[in-house]
PDB file of C-alpha atoms in Angstrom:
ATOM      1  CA  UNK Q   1     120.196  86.668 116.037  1.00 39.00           C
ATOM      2  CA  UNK Q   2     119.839  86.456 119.518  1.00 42.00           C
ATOM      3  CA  UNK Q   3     118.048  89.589 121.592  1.00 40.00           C
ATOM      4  CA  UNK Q   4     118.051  89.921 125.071  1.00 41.00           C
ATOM      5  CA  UNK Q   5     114.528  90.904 127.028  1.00 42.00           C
ATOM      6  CA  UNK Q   6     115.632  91.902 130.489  1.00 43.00           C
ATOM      7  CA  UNK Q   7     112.390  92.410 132.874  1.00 41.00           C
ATOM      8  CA  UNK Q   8     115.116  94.638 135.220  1.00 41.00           C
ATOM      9  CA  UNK Q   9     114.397  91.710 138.182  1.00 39.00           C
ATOM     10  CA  UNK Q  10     117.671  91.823 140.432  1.00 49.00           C
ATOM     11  CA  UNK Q  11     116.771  87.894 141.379  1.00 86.00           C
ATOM     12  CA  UNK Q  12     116.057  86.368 137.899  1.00 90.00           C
ATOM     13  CA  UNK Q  13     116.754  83.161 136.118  1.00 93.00           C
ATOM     14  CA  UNK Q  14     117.139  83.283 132.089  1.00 95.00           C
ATOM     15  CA  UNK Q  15     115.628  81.143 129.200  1.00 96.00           C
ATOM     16  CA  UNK Q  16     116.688  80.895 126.000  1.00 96.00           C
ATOM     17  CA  UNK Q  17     113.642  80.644 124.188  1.00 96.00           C
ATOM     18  CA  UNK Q  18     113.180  79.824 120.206  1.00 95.00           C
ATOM     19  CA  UNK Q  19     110.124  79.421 118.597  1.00 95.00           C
ATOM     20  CA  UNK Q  20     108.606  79.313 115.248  1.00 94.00           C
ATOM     21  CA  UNK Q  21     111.369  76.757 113.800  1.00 94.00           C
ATOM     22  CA  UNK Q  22     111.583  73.154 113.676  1.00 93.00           C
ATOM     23  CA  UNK Q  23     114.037  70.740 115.022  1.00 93.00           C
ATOM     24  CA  UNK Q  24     115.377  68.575 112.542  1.00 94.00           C
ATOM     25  CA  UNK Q  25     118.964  66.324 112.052  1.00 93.00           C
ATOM     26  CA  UNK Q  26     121.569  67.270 110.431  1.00 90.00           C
ATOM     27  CA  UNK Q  27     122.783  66.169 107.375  1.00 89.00           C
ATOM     28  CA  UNK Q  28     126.333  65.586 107.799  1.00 89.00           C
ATOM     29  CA  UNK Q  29     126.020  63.469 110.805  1.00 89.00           C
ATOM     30  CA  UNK Q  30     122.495  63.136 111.960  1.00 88.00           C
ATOM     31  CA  UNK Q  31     122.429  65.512 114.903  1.00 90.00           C
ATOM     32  CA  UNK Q  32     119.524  67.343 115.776  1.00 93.00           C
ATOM     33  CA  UNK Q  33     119.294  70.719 115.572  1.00 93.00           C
ATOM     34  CA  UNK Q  34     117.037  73.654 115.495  1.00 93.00           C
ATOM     35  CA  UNK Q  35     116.185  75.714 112.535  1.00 93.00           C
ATOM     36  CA  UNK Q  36     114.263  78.687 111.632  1.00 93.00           C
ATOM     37  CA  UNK Q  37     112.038  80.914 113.915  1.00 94.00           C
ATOM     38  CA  UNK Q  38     113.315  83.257 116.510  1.00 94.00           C
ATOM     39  CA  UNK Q  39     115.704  83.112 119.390  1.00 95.00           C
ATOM     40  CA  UNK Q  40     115.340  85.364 122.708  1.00 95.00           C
ATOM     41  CA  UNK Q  41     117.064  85.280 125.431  1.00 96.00           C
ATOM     42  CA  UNK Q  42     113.763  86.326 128.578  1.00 95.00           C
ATOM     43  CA  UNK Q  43     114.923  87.287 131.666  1.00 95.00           C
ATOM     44  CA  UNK Q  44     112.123  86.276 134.671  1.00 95.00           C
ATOM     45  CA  UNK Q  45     111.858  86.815 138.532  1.00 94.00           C
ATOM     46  CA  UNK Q  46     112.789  83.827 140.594  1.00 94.00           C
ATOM     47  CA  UNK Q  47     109.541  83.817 142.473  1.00 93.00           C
ATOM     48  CA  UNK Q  48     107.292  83.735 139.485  1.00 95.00           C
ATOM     49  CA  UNK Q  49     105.272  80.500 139.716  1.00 96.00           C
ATOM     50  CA  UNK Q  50     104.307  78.356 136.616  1.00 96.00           C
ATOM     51  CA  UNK Q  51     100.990  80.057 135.378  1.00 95.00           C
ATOM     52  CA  UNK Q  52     103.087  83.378 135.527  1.00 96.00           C
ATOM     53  CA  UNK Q  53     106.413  81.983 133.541  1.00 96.00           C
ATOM     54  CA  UNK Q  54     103.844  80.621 130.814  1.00 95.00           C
ATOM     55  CA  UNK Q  55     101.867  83.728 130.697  1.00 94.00           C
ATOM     56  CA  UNK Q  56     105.412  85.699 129.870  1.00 94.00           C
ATOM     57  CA  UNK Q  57     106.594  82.912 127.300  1.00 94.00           C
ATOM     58  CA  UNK Q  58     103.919  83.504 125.371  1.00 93.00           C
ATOM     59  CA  UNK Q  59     103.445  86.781 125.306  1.00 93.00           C
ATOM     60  CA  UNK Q  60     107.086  86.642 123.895  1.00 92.00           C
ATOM     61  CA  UNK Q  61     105.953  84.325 121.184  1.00 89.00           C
ATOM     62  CA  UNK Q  62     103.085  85.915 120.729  1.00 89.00           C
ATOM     63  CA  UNK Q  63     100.722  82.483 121.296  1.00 84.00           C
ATOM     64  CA  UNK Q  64      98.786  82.155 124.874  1.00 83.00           C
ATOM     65  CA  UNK Q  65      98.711  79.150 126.077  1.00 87.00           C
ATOM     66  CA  UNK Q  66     102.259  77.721 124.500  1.00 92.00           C
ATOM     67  CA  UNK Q  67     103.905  74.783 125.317  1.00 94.00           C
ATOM     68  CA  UNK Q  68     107.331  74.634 126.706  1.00 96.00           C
ATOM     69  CA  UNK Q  69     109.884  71.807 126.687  1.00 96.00           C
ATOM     70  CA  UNK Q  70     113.430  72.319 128.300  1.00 97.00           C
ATOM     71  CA  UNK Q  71     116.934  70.754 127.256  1.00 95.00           C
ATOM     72  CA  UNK Q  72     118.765  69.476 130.272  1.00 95.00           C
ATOM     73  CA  UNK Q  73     122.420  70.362 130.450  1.00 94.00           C
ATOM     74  CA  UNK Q  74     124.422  68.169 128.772  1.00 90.00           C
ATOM     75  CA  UNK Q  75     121.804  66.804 126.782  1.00 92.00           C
ATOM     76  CA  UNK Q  76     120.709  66.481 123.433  1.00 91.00           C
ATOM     77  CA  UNK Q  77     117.508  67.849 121.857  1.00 93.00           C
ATOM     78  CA  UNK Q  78     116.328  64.286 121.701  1.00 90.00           C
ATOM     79  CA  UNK Q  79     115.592  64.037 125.249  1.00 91.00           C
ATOM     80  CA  UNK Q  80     113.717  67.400 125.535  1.00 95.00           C
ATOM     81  CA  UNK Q  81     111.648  67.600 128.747  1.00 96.00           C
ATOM     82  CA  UNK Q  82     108.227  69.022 129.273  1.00 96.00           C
ATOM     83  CA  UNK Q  83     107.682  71.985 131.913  1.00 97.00           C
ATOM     84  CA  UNK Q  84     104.138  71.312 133.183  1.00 96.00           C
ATOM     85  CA  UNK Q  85     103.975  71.920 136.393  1.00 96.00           C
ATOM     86  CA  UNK Q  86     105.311  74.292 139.166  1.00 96.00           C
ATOM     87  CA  UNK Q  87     107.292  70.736 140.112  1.00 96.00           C
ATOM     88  CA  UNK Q  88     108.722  70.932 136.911  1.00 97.00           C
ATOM     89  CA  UNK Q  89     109.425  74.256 136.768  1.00 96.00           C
ATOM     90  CA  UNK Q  90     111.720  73.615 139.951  1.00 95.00           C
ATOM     91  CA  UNK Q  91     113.364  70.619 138.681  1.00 96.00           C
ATOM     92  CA  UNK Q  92     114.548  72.375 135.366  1.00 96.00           C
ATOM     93  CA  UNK Q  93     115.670  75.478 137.063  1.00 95.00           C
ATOM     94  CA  UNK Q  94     117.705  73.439 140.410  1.00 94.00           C
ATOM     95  CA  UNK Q  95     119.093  71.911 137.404  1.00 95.00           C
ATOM     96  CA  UNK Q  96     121.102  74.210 135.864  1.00 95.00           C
ATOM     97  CA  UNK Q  97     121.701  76.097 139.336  1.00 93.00           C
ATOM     98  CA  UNK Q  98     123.608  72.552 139.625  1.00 94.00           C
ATOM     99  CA  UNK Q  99     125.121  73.252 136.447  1.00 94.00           C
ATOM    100  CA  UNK Q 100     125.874  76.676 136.460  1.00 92.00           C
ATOM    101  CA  UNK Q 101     127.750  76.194 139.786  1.00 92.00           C
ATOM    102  CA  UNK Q 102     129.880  73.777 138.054  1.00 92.00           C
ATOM    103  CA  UNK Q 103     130.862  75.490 135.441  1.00 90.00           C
ATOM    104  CA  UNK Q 104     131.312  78.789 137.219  1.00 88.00           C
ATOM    105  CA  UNK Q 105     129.125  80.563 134.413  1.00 89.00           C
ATOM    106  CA  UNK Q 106     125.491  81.297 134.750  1.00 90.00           C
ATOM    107  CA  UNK Q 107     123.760  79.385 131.973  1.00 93.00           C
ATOM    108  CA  UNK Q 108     120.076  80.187 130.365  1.00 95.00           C
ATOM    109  CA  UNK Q 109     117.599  77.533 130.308  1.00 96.00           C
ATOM    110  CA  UNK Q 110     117.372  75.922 127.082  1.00 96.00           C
ATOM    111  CA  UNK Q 111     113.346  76.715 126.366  1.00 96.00           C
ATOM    112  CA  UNK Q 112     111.470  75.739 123.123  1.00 96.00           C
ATOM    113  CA  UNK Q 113     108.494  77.207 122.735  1.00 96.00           C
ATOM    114  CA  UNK Q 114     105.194  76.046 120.324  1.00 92.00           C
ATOM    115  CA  UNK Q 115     101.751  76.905 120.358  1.00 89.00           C
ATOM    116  CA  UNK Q 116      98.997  74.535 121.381  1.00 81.00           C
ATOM    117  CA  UNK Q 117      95.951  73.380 120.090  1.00 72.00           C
ATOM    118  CA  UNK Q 118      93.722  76.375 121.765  1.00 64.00           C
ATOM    119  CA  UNK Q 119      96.353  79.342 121.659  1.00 57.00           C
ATOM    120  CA  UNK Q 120      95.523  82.461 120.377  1.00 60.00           C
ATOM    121  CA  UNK Q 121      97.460  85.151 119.325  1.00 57.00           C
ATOM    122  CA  UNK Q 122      98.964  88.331 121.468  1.00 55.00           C
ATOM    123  CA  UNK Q 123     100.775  90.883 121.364  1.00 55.00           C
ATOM    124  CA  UNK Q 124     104.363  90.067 121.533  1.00 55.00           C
ATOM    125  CA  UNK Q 125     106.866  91.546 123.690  1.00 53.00           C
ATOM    126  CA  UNK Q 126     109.600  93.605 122.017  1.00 48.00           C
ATOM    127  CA  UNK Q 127     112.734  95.170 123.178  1.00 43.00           C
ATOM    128  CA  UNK Q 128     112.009  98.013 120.526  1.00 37.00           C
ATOM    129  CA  UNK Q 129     108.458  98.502 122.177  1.00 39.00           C
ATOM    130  CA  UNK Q 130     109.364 101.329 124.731  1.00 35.00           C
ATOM    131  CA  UNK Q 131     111.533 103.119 122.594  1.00 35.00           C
ATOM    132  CA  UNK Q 132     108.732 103.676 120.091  1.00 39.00           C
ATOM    133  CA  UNK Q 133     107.576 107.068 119.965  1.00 36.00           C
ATOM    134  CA  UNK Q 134     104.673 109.230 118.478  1.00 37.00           C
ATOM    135  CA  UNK Q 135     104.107 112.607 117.635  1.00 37.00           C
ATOM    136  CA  UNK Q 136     101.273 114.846 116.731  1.00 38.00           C
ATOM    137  CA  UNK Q 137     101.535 117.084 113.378  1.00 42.00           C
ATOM    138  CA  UNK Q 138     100.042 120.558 113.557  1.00 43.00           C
ATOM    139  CA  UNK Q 139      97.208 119.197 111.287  1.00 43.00           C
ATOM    140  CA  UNK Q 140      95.887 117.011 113.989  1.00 43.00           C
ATOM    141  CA  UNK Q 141      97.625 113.920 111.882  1.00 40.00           C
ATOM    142  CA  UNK Q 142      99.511 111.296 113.781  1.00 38.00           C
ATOM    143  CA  UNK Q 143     102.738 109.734 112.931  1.00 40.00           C
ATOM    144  CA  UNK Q 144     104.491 106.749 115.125  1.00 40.00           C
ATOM    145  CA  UNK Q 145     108.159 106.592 114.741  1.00 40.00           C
ATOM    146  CA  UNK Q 146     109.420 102.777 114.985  1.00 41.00           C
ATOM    147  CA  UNK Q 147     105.850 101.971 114.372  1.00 40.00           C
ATOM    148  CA  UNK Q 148     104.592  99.836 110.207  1.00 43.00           C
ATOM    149  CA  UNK Q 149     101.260 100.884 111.156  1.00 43.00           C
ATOM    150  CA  UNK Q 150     100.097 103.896 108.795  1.00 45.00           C
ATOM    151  CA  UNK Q 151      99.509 107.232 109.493  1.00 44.00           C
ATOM    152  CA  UNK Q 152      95.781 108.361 110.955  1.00 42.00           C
ATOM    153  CA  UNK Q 153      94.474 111.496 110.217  1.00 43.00           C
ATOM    154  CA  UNK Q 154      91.887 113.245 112.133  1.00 43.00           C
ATOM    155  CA  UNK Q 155      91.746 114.816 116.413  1.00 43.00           C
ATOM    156  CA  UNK Q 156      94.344 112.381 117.576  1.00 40.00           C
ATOM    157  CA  UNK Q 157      95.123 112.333 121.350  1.00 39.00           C
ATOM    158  CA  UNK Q 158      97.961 110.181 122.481  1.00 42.00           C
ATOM    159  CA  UNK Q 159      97.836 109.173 126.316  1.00 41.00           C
ATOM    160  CA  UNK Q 160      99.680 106.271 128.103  1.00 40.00           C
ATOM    161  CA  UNK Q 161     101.271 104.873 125.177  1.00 41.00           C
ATOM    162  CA  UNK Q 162      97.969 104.510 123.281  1.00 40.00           C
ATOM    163  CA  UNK Q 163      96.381 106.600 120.911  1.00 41.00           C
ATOM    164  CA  UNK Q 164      92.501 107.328 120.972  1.00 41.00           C
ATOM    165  CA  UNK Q 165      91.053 108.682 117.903  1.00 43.00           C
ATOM    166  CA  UNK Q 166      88.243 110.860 116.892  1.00 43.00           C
ATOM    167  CA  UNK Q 167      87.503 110.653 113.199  1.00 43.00           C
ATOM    168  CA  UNK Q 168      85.142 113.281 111.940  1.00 45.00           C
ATOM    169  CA  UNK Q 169      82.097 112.069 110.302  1.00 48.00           C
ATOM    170  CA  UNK Q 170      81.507 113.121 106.667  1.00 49.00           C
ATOM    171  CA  UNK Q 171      78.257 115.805 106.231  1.00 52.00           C
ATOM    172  CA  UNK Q 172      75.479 112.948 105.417  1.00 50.00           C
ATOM    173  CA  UNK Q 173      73.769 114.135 101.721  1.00 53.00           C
ATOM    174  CA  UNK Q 174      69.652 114.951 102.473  1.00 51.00           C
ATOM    175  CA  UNK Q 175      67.884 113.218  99.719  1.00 52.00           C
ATOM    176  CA  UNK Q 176      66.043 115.190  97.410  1.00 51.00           C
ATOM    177  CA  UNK Q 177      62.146 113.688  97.326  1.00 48.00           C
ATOM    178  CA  UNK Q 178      59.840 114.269  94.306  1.00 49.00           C
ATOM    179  CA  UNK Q 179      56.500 114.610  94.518  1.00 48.00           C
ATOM    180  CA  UNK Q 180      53.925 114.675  91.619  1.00 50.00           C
ATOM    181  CA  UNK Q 181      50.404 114.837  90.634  1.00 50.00           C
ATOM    182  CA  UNK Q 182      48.485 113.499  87.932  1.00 55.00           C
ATOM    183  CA  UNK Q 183      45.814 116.789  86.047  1.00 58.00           C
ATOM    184  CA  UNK Q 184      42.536 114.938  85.753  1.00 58.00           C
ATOM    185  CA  UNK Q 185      41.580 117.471  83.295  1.00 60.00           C
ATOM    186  CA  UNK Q 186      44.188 117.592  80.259  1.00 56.00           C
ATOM    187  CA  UNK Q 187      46.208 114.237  82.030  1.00 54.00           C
ATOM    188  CA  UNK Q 188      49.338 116.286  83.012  1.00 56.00           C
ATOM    189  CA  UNK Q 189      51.741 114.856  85.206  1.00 53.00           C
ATOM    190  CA  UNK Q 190      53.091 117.693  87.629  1.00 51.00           C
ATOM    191  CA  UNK Q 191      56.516 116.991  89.332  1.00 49.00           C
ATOM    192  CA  UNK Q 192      57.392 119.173  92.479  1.00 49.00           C
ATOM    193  CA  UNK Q 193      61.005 119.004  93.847  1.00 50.00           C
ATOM    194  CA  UNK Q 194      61.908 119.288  97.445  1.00 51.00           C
ATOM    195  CA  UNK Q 195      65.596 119.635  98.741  1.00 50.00           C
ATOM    196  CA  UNK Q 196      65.956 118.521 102.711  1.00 49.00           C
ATOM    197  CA  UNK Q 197      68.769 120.158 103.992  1.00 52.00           C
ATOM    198  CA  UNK Q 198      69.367 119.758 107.655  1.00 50.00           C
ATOM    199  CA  UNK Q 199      65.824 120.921 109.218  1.00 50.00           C
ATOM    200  CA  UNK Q 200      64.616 122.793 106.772  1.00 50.00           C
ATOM    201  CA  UNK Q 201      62.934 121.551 103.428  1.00 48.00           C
ATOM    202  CA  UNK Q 202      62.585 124.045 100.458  1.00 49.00           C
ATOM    203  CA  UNK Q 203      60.818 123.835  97.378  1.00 47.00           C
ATOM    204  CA  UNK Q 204      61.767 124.679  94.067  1.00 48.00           C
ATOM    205  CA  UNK Q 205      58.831 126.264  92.747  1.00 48.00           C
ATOM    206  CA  UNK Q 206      59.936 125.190  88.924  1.00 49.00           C
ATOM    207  CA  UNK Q 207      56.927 122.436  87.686  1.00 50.00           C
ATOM    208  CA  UNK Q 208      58.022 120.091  85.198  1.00 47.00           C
ATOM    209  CA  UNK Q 209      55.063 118.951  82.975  1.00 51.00           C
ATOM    210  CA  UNK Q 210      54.533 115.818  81.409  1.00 48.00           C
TER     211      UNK Q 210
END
């Protein structure tokens, strides 16, 4: 399933991006292909440089840095080309202007994405992401609709898309100390209990006698 991610840039150029698959060949005759993972279609401003496409690639994968290699119209995935430079970047995208001239159609840039050996995981972009909404109960509990996360419960206040919690703290239990004294006369232990609570300490004036 293909989903479209359109940035709403009037001067864009397209990449088809997939990620989290594998290429392998086919069995019937051999041909590579791709398999698995996820296929979007990211819509970018022309005058983005390199840094800035790579930042957006992987923000749709969800791995920062990422790798990108490019398939060349009219070529096969065997002679995939990697984008790693704002040279490159040019050369792919002139291209398939060349290309998409020729054919009269506008074609995406064939982009296939993989993490590298120091990415780290993001947030990734969804098409779903501004549509999610939230709503606060008359209990103070939150609820996002869209949303897997679960639901919170305490003074919830929702602002800018992001939710700041206050969670009230459970009343701490004051220990209750014992003290005791030994009667040197008939070798009585006395025990005196003393329950803290808050600032003020009382005594129960029942003595337990050993």
């Amino acid at each position: 399933m293909v989903v479209t991610t359109d940035l709403g840039n009037t001067n864009t150029m397209k990449f088809l991006c997939s990620y989290g698959g594998k290429i392998v060949p086919r069995n019937t005759d051999g041909k590579l292909r791709y398999v698995g993972g996820d296929t979007r279609v990211l819509a970018l401003d022309r005058s983005l440089s390199f840094s800035e496409v790579m930042i957006k690639l992987g923000e749709l994968c969800g791995s920062i840095p990422v790798k990108l290699r490019c398939q060349l119209p009219n070529e096969d995935l065997d002679a995939l080309v990697s984008i790693k430079s704002d040279e490159d970047l040019v050369n792919v995208i002139e291209e398939y202007d060349r290309a998409s001239k020729a054919t009269s159609n506008t074609l995406k840039i064939r982009s296939f994405l993989s993490p590298s050996s120091s990415s780290k995981s993001v947030k990734r972009i969804s098409p779903l992401q501004s549509s999610d909404t939230s709503s606060i109960g008359d209990d103070g509990s939150f609820s996002a609709i869209g949303s897997s996360s679960p639901p919170l419960t305490g003074k919830t206040v929702a602002r800018h898309h992001c939710c700041v919690q206050q969670i009230s703290e459970p009343p701490v239990p004051y220990p209750t100390v014992h003290y005791y004294y030994q009667n040197p006369s008939n070798h009585q232990i006395v025990y005196y209990v003393a329950h803290h609570q808050g600032n003020n300490t009382s005594s129960n004036n029942n003595r337990v006698q050993y």
